[in-house]
JSON list of C-alpha atoms in Angstrom, two decimals:
[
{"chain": "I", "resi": 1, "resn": "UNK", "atom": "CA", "xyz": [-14.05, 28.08, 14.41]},
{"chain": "I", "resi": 2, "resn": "UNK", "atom": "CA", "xyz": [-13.63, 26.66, 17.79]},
{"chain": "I", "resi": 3, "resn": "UNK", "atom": "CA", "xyz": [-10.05, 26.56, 19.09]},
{"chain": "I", "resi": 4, "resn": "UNK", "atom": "CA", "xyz": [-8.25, 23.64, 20.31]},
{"chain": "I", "resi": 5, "resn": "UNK", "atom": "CA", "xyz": [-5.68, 23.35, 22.83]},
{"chain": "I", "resi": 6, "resn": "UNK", "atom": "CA", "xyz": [-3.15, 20.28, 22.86]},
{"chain": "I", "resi": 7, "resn": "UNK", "atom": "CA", "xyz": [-0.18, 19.39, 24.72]},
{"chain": "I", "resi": 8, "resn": "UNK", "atom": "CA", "xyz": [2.93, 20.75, 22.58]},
{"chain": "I", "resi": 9, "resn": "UNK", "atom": "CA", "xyz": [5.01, 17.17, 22.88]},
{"chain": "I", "resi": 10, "resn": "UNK", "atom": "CA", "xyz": [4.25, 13.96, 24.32]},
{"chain": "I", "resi": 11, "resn": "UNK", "atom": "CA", "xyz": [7.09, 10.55, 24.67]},
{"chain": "I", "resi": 12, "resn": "UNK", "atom": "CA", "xyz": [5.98, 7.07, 24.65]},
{"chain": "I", "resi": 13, "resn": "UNK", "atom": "CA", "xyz": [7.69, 3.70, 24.01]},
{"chain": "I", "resi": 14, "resn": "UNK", "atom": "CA", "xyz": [6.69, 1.21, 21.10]},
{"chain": "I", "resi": 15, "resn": "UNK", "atom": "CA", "xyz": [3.76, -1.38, 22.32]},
{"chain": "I", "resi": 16, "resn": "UNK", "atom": "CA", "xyz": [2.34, 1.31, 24.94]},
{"chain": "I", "resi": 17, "resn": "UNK", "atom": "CA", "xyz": [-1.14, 3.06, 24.72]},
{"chain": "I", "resi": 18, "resn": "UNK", "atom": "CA", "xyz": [-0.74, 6.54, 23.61]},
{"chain": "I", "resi": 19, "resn": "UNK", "atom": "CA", "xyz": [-3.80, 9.14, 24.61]},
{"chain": "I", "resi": 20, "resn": "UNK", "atom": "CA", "xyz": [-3.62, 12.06, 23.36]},
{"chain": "I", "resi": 21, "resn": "UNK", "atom": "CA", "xyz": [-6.56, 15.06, 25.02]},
{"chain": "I", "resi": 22, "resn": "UNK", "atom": "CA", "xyz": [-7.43, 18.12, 23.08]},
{"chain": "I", "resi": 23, "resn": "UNK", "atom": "CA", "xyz": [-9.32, 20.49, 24.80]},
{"chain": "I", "resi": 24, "resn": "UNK", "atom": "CA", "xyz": [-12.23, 22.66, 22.98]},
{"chain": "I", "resi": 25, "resn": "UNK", "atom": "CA", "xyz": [-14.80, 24.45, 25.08]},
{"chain": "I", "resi": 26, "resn": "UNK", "atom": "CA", "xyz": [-15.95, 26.83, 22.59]},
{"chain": "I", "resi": 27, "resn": "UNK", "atom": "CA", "xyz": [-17.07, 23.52, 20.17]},
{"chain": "I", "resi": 28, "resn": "UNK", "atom": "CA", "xyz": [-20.37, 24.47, 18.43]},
{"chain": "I", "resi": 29, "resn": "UNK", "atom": "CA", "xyz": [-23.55, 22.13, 18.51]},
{"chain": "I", "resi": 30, "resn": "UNK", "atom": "CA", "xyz": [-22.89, 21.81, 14.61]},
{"chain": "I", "resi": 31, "resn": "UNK", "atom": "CA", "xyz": [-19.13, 20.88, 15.08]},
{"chain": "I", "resi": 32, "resn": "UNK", "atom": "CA", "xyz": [-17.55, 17.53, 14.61]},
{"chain": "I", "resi": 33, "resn": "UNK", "atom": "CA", "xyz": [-13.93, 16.49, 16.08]},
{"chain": "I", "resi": 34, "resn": "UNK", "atom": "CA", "xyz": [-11.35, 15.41, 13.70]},
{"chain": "I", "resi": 35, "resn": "UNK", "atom": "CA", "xyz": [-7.90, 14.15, 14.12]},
{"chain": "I", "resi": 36, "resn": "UNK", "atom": "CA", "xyz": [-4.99, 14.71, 11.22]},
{"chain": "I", "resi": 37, "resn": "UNK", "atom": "CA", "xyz": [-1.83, 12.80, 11.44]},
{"chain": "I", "resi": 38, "resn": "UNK", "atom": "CA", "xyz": [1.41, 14.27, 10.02]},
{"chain": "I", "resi": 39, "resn": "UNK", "atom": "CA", "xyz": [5.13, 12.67, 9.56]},
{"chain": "I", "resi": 40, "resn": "UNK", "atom": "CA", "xyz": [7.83, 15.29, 8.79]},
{"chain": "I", "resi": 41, "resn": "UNK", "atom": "CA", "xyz": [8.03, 16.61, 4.86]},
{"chain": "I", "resi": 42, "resn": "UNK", "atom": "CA", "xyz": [4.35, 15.09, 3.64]},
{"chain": "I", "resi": 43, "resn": "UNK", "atom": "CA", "xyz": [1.18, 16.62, 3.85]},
{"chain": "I", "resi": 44, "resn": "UNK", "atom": "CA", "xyz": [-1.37, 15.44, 7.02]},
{"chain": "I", "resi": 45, "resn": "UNK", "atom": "CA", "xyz": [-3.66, 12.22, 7.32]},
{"chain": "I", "resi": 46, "resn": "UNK", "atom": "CA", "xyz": [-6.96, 11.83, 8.27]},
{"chain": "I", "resi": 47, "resn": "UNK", "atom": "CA", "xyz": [-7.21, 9.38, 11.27]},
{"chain": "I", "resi": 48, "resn": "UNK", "atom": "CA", "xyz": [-10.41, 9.81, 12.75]},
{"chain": "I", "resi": 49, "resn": "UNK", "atom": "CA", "xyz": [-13.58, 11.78, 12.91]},
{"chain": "I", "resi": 50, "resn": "UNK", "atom": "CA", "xyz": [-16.03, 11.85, 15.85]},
{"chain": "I", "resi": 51, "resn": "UNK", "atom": "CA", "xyz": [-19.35, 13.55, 17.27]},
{"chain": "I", "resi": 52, "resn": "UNK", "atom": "CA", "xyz": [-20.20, 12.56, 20.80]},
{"chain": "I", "resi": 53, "resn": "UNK", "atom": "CA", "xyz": [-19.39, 9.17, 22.64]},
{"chain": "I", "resi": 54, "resn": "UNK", "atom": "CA", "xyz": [-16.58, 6.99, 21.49]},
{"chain": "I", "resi": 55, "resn": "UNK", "atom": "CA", "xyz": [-15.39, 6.46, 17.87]},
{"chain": "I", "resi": 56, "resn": "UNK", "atom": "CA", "xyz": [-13.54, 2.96, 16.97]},
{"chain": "I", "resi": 57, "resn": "UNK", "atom": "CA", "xyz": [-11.65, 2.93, 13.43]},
{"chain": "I", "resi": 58, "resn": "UNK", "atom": "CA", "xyz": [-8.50, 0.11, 12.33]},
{"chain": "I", "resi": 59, "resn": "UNK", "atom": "CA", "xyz": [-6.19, 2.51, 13.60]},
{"chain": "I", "resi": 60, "resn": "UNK", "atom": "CA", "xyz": [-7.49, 4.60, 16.53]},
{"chain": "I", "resi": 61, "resn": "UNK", "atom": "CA", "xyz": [-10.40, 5.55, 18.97]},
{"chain": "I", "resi": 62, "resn": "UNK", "atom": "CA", "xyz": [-11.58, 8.68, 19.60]},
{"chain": "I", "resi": 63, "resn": "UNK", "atom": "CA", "xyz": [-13.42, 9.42, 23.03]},
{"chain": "I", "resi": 64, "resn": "UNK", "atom": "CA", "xyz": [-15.48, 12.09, 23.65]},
{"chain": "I", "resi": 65, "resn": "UNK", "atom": "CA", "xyz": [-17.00, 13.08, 26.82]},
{"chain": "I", "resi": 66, "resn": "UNK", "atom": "CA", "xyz": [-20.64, 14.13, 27.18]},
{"chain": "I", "resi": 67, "resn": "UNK", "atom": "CA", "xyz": [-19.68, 17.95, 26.98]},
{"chain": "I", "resi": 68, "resn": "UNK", "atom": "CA", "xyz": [-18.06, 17.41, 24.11]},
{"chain": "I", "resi": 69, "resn": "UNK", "atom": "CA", "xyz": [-15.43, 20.04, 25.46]},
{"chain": "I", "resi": 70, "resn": "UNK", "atom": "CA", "xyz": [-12.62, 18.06, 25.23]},
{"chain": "I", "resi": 71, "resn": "UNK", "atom": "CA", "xyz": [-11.59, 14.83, 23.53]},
{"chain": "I", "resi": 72, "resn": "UNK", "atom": "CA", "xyz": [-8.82, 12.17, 23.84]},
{"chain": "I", "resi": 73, "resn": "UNK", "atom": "CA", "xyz": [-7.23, 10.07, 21.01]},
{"chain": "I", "resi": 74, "resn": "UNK", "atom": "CA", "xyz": [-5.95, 6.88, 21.21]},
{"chain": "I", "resi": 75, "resn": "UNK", "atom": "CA", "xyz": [-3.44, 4.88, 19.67]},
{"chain": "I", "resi": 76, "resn": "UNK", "atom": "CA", "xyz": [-3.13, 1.40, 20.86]},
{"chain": "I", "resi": 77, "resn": "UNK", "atom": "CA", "xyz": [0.09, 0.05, 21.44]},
{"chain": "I", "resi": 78, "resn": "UNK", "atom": "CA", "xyz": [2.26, 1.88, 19.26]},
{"chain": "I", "resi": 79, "resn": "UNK", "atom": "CA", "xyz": [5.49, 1.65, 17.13]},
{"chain": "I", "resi": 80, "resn": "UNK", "atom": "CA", "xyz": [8.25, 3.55, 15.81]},
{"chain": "I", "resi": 81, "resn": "UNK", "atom": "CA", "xyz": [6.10, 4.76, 12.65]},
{"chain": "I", "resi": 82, "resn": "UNK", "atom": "CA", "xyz": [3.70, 6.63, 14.86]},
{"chain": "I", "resi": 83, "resn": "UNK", "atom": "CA", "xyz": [6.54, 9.56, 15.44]},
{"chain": "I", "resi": 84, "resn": "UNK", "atom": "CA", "xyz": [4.31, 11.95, 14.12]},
{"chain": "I", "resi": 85, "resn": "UNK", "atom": "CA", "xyz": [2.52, 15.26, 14.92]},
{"chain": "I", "resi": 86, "resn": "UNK", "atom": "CA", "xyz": [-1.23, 15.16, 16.06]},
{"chain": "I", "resi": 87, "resn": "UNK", "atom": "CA", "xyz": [-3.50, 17.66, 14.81]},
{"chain": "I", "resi": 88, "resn": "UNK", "atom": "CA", "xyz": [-7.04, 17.74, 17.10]},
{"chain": "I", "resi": 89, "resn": "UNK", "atom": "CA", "xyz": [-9.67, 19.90, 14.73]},
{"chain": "I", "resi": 90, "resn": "UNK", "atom": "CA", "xyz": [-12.98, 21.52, 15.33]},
{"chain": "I", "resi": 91, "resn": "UNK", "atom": "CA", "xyz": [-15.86, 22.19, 12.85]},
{"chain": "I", "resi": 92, "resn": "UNK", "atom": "CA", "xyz": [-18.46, 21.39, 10.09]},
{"chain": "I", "resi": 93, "resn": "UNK", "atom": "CA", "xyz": [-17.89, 17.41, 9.19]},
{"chain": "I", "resi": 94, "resn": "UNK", "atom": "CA", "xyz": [-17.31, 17.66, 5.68]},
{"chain": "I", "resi": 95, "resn": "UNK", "atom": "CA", "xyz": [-13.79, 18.92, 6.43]},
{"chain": "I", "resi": 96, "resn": "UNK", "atom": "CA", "xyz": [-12.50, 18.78, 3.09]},
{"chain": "I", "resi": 97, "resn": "UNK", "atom": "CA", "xyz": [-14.74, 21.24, 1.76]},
{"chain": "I", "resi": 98, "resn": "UNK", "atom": "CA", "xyz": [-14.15, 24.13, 4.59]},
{"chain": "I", "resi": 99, "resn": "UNK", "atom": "CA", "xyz": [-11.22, 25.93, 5.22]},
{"chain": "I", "resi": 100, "resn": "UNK", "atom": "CA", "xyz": [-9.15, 23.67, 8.21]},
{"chain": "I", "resi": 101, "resn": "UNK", "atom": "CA", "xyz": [-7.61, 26.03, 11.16]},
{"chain": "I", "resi": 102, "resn": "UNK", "atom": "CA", "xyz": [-4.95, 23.55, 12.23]},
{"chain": "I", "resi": 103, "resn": "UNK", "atom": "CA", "xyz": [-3.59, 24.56, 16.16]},
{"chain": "I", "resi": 104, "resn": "UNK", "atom": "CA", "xyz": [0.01, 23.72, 17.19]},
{"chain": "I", "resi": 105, "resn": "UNK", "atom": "CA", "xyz": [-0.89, 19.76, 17.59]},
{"chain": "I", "resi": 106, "resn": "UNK", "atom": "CA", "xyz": [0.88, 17.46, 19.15]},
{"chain": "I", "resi": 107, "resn": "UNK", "atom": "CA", "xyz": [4.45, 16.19, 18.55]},
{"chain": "I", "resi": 108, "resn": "UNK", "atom": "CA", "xyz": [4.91, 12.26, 19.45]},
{"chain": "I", "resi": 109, "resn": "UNK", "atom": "CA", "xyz": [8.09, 10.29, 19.91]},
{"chain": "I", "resi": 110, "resn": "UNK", "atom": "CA", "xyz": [8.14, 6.86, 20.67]},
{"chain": "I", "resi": 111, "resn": "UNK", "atom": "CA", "xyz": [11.47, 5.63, 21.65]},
{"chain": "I", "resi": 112, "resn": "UNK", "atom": "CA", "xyz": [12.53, 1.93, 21.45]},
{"chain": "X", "resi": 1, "resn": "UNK", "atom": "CA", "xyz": [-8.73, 7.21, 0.00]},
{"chain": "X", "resi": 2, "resn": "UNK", "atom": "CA", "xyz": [-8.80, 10.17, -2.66]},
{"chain": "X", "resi": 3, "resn": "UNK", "atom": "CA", "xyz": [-5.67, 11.27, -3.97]},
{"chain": "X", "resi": 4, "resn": "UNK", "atom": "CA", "xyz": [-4.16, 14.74, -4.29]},
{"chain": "X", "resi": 5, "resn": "UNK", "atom": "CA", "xyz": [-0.98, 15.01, -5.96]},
{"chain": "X", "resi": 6, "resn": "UNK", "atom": "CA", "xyz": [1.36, 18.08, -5.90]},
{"chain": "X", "resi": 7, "resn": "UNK", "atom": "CA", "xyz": [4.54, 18.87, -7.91]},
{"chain": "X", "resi": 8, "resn": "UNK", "atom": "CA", "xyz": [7.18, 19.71, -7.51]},
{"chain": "X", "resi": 9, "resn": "UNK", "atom": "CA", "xyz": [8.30, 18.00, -4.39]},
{"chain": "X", "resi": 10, "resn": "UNK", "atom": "CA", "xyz": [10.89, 19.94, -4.03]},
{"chain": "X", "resi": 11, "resn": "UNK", "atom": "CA", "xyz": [12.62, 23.21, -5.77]},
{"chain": "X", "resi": 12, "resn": "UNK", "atom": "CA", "xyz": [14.96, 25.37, -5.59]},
{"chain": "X", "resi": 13, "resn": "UNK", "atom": "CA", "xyz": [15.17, 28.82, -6.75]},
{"chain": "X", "resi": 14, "resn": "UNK", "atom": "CA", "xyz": [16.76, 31.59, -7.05]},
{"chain": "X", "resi": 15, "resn": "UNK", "atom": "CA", "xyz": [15.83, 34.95, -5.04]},
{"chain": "X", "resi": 16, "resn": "UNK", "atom": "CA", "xyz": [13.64, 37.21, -7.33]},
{"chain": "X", "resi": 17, "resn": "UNK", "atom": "CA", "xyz": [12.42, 34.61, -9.73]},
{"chain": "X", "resi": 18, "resn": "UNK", "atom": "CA", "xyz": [9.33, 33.12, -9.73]},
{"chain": "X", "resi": 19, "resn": "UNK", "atom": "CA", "xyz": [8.01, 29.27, -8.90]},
{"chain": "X", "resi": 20, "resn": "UNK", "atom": "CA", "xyz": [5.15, 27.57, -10.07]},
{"chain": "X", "resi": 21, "resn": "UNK", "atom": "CA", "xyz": [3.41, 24.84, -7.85]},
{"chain": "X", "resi": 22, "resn": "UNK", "atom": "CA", "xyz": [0.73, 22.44, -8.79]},
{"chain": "X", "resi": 23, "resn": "UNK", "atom": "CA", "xyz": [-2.20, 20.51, -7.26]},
{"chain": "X", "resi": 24, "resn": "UNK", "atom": "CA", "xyz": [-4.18, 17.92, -9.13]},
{"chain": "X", "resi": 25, "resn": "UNK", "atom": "CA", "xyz": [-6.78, 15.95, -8.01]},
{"chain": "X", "resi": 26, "resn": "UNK", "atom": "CA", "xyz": [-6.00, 12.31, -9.27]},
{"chain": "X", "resi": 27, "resn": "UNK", "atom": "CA", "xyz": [-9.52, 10.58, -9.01]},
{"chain": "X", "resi": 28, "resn": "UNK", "atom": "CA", "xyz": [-12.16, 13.32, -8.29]},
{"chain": "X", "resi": 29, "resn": "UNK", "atom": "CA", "xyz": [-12.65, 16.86, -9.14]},
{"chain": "X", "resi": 30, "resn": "UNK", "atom": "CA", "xyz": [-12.18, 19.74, -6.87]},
{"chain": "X", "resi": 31, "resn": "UNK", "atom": "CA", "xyz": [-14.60, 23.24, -7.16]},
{"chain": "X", "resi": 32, "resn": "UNK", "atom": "CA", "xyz": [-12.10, 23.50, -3.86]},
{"chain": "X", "resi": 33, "resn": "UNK", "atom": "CA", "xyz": [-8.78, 23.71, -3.01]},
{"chain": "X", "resi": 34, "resn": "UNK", "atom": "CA", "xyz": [-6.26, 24.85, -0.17]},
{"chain": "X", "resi": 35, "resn": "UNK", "atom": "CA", "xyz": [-2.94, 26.38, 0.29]},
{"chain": "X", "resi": 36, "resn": "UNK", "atom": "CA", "xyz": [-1.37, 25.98, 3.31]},
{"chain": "X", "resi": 37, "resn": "UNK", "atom": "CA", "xyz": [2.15, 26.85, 4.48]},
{"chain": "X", "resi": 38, "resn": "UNK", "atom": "CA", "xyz": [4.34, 25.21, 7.07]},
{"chain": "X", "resi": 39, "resn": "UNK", "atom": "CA", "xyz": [7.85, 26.52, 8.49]},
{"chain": "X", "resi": 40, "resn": "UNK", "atom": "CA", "xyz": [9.74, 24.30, 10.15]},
{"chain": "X", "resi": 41, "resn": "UNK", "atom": "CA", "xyz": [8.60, 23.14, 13.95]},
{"chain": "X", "resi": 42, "resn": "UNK", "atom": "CA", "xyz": [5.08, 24.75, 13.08]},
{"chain": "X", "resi": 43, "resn": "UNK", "atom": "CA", "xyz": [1.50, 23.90, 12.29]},
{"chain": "X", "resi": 44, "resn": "UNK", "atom": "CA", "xyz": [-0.03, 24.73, 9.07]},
{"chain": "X", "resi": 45, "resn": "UNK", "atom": "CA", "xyz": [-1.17, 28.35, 8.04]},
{"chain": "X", "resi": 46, "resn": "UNK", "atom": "CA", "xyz": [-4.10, 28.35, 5.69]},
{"chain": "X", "resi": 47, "resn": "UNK", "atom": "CA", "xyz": [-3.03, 30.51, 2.77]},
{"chain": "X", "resi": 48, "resn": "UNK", "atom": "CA", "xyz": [-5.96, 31.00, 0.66]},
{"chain": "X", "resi": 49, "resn": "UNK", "atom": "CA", "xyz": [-9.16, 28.98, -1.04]},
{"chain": "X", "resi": 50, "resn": "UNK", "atom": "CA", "xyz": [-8.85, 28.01, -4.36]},
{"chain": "X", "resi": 51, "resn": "UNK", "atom": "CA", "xyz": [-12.56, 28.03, -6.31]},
{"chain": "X", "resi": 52, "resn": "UNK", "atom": "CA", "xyz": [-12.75, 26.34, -9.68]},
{"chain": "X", "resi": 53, "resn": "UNK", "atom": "CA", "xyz": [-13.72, 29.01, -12.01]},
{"chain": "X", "resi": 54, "resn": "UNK", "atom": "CA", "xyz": [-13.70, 32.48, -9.97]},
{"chain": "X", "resi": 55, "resn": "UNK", "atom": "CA", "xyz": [-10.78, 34.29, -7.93]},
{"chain": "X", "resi": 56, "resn": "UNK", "atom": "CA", "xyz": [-9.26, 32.59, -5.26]},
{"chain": "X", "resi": 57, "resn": "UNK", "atom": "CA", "xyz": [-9.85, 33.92, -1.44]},
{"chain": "X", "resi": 58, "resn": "UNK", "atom": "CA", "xyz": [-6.78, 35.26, 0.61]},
{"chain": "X", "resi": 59, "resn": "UNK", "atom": "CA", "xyz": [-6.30, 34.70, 4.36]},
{"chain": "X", "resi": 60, "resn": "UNK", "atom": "CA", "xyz": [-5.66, 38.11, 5.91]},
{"chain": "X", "resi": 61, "resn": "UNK", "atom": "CA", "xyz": [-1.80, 39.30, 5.77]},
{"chain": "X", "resi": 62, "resn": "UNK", "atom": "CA", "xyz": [-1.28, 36.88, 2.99]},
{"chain": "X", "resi": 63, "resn": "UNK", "atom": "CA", "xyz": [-0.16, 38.68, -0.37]},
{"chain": "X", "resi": 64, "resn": "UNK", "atom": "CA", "xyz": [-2.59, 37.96, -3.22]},
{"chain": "X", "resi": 65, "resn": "UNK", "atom": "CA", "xyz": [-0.19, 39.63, -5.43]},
{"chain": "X", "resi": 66, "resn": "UNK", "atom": "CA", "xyz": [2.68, 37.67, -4.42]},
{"chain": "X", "resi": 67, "resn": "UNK", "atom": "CA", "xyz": [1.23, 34.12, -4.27]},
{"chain": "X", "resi": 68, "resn": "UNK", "atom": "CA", "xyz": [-0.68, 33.94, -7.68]},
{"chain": "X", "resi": 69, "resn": "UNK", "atom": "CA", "xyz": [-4.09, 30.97, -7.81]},
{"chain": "X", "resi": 70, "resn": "UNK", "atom": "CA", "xyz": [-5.28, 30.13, -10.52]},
{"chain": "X", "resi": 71, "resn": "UNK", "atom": "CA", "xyz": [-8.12, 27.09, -10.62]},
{"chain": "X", "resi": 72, "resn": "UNK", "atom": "CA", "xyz": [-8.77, 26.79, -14.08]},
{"chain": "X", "resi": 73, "resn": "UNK", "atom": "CA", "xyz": [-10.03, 23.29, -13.83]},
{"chain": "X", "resi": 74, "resn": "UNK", "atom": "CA", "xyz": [-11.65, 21.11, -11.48]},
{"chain": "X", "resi": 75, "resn": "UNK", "atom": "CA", "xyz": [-8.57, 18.53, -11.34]},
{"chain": "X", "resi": 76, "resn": "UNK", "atom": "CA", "xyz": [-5.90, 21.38, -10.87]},
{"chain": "X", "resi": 77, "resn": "UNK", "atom": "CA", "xyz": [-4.68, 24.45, -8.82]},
{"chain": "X", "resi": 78, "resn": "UNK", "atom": "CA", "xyz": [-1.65, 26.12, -8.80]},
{"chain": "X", "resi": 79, "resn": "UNK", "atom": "CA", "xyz": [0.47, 28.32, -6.27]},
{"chain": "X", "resi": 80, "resn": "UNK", "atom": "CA", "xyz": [2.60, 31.11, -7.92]},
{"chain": "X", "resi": 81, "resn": "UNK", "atom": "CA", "xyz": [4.87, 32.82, -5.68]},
{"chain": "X", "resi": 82, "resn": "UNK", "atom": "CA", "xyz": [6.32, 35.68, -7.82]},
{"chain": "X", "resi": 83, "resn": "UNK", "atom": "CA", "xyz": [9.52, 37.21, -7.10]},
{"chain": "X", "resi": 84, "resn": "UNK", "atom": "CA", "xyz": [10.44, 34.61, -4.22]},
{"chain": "X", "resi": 85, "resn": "UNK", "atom": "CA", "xyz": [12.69, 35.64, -1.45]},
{"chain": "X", "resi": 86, "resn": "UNK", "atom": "CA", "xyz": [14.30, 33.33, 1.08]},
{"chain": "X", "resi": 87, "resn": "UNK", "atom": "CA", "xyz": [11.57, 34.26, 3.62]},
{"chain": "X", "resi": 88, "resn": "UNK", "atom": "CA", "xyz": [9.36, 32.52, 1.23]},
{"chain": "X", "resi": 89, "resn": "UNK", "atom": "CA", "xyz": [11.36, 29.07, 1.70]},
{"chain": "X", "resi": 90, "resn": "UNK", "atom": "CA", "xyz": [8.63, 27.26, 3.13]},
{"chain": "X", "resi": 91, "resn": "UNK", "atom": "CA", "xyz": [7.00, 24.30, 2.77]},
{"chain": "X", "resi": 92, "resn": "UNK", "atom": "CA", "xyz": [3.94, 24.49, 0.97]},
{"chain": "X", "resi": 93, "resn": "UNK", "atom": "CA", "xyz": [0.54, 21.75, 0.75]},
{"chain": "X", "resi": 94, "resn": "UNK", "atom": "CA", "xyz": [-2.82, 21.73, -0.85]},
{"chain": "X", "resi": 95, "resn": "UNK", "atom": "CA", "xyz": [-5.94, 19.71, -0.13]},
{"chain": "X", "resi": 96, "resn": "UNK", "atom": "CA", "xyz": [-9.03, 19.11, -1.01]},
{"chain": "X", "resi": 97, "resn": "UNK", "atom": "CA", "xyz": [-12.50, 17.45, -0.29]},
{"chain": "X", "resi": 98, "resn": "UNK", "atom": "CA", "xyz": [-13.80, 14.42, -2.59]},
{"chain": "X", "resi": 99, "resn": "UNK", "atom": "CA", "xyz": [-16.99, 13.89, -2.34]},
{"chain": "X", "resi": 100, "resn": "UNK", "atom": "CA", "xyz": [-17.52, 12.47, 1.37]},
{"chain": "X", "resi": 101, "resn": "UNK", "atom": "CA", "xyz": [-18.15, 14.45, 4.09]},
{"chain": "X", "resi": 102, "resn": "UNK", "atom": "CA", "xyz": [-15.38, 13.37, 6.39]},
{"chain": "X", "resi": 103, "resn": "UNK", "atom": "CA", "xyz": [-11.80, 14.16, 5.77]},
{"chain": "X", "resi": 104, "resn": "UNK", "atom": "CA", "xyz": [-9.85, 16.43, 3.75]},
{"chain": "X", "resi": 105, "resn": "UNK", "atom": "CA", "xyz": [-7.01, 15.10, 1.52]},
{"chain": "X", "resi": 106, "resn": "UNK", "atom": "CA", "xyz": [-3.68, 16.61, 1.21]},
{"chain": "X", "resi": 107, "resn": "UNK", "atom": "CA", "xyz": [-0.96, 16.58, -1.27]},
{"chain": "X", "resi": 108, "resn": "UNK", "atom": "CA", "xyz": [2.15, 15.69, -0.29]},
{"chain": "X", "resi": 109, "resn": "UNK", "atom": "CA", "xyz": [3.46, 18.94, -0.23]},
{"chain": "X", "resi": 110, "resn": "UNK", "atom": "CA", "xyz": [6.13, 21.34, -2.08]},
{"chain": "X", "resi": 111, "resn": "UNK", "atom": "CA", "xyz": [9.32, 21.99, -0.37]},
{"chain": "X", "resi": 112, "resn": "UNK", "atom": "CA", "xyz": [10.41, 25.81, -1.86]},
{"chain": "X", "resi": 113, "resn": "UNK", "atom": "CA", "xyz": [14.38, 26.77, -0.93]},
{"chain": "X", "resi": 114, "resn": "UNK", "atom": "CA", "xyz": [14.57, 30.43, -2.23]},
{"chain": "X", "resi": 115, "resn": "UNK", "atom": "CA", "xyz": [18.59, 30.87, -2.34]}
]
């Protein structure tokens, strides 16, 4: 399983663009990028699942370079409910079937 | 989306005895299932794989004798941790896949407080 590098924290401020970059250059020609949300005491949420190119969904996009060895989430302009943690995951796409190696992810704060 | 559903939410226990933890899958049924744990301020640790039917699959380090599975069904799972001490206060989740081949579900996860 390929292993993902994130920043640890990032702040933002509600109505801004939030991108988030994971880095992966071990990602396999078979692997898909997937992003997990999680707010404090509740299990994580799926957000977004992507191959190559740029993924579009009701809540965020998902960019991915031609190299596929890195990728960038985005959440547009967001609010106080986005304080979450960001998980960035490589491997097979039917992720709930296969074991999930979750990395450190990324811990958001939007401030007022 | 498919639902997972654990319970407890929450327990508390005292050190030595044991705690019982269940997973269901609400609206699908699960060959599958995870354990994860999560202390504080840190990402999740896969646990073990629970298969409907056969003996569940340990991480390495992770006790199998200590944190019982048993998948008798393919709607539930459940997480014994036997003899709990208060290095076992954790909080602990289980997910699955449904069907699609996207995204895993999660429960909404077990807080344990081994006193």
């Amino acid at each position: 399983l390929a292993k993902t590098t994130q920043p640890i924290s990032m702040d933002s401020y509600e109505g801004q663009e939030v991108n988030i970059t994971c880095s992966h250059n071990n990602i396999a020609t078979n692997d898909y990028i997937t992003w997990y949300q999680q707010f404090p005491s509740q299990g994580p949420r799926f957000i977004i699942q992507g191959y190559k190119t740029k993924v579009t969904n009701e809540v965020a996009s998902l960019f991915i370079p031609a190299d596929r060895k890195s990728s960038t989430l985005s959440l547009p302009r967001v609010s106080l409910s986005d304080t979450a943690v960001y998980y960035c995951l490589v491997g097979a796409p039917s992720g709930g079937y296969n074991k999930l190696i979750f990395g450190a992810g990324t811990r958001l704060a939007v401030h007022p | 989306g498919a639902v997972v559903s654990q319970h407890p939410s929450w327990v508390i226990c005292k050190s030595g005895t044991s705690v019982k933890i269940e997973c269901r899958s609400l609206d699908f049924q699960a060959t599958t299932m995870f354990w994860y744990r999560q202390f504080p301020k840190q990402s999740l640790m896969l646990m073990a794989t629970s298969n409907e039917g056969s003996k569940a699959t340990y991480e390495q380090g992770v006790e199998k004798d200590k944190f019982l599975i048993n998948h008798a069904s393919l709607t539930l799972s459940t997480l014994t941790v036997t003899s709990a001490h208060p290095e076992d206060s954790s909080f602990y989740i289980c997910s699955s896949g449904a069907g699609r081949d996207t995204e895993a579900f999660f429960g909404q996860g077990t807080r344990l407080t081994v006193v």
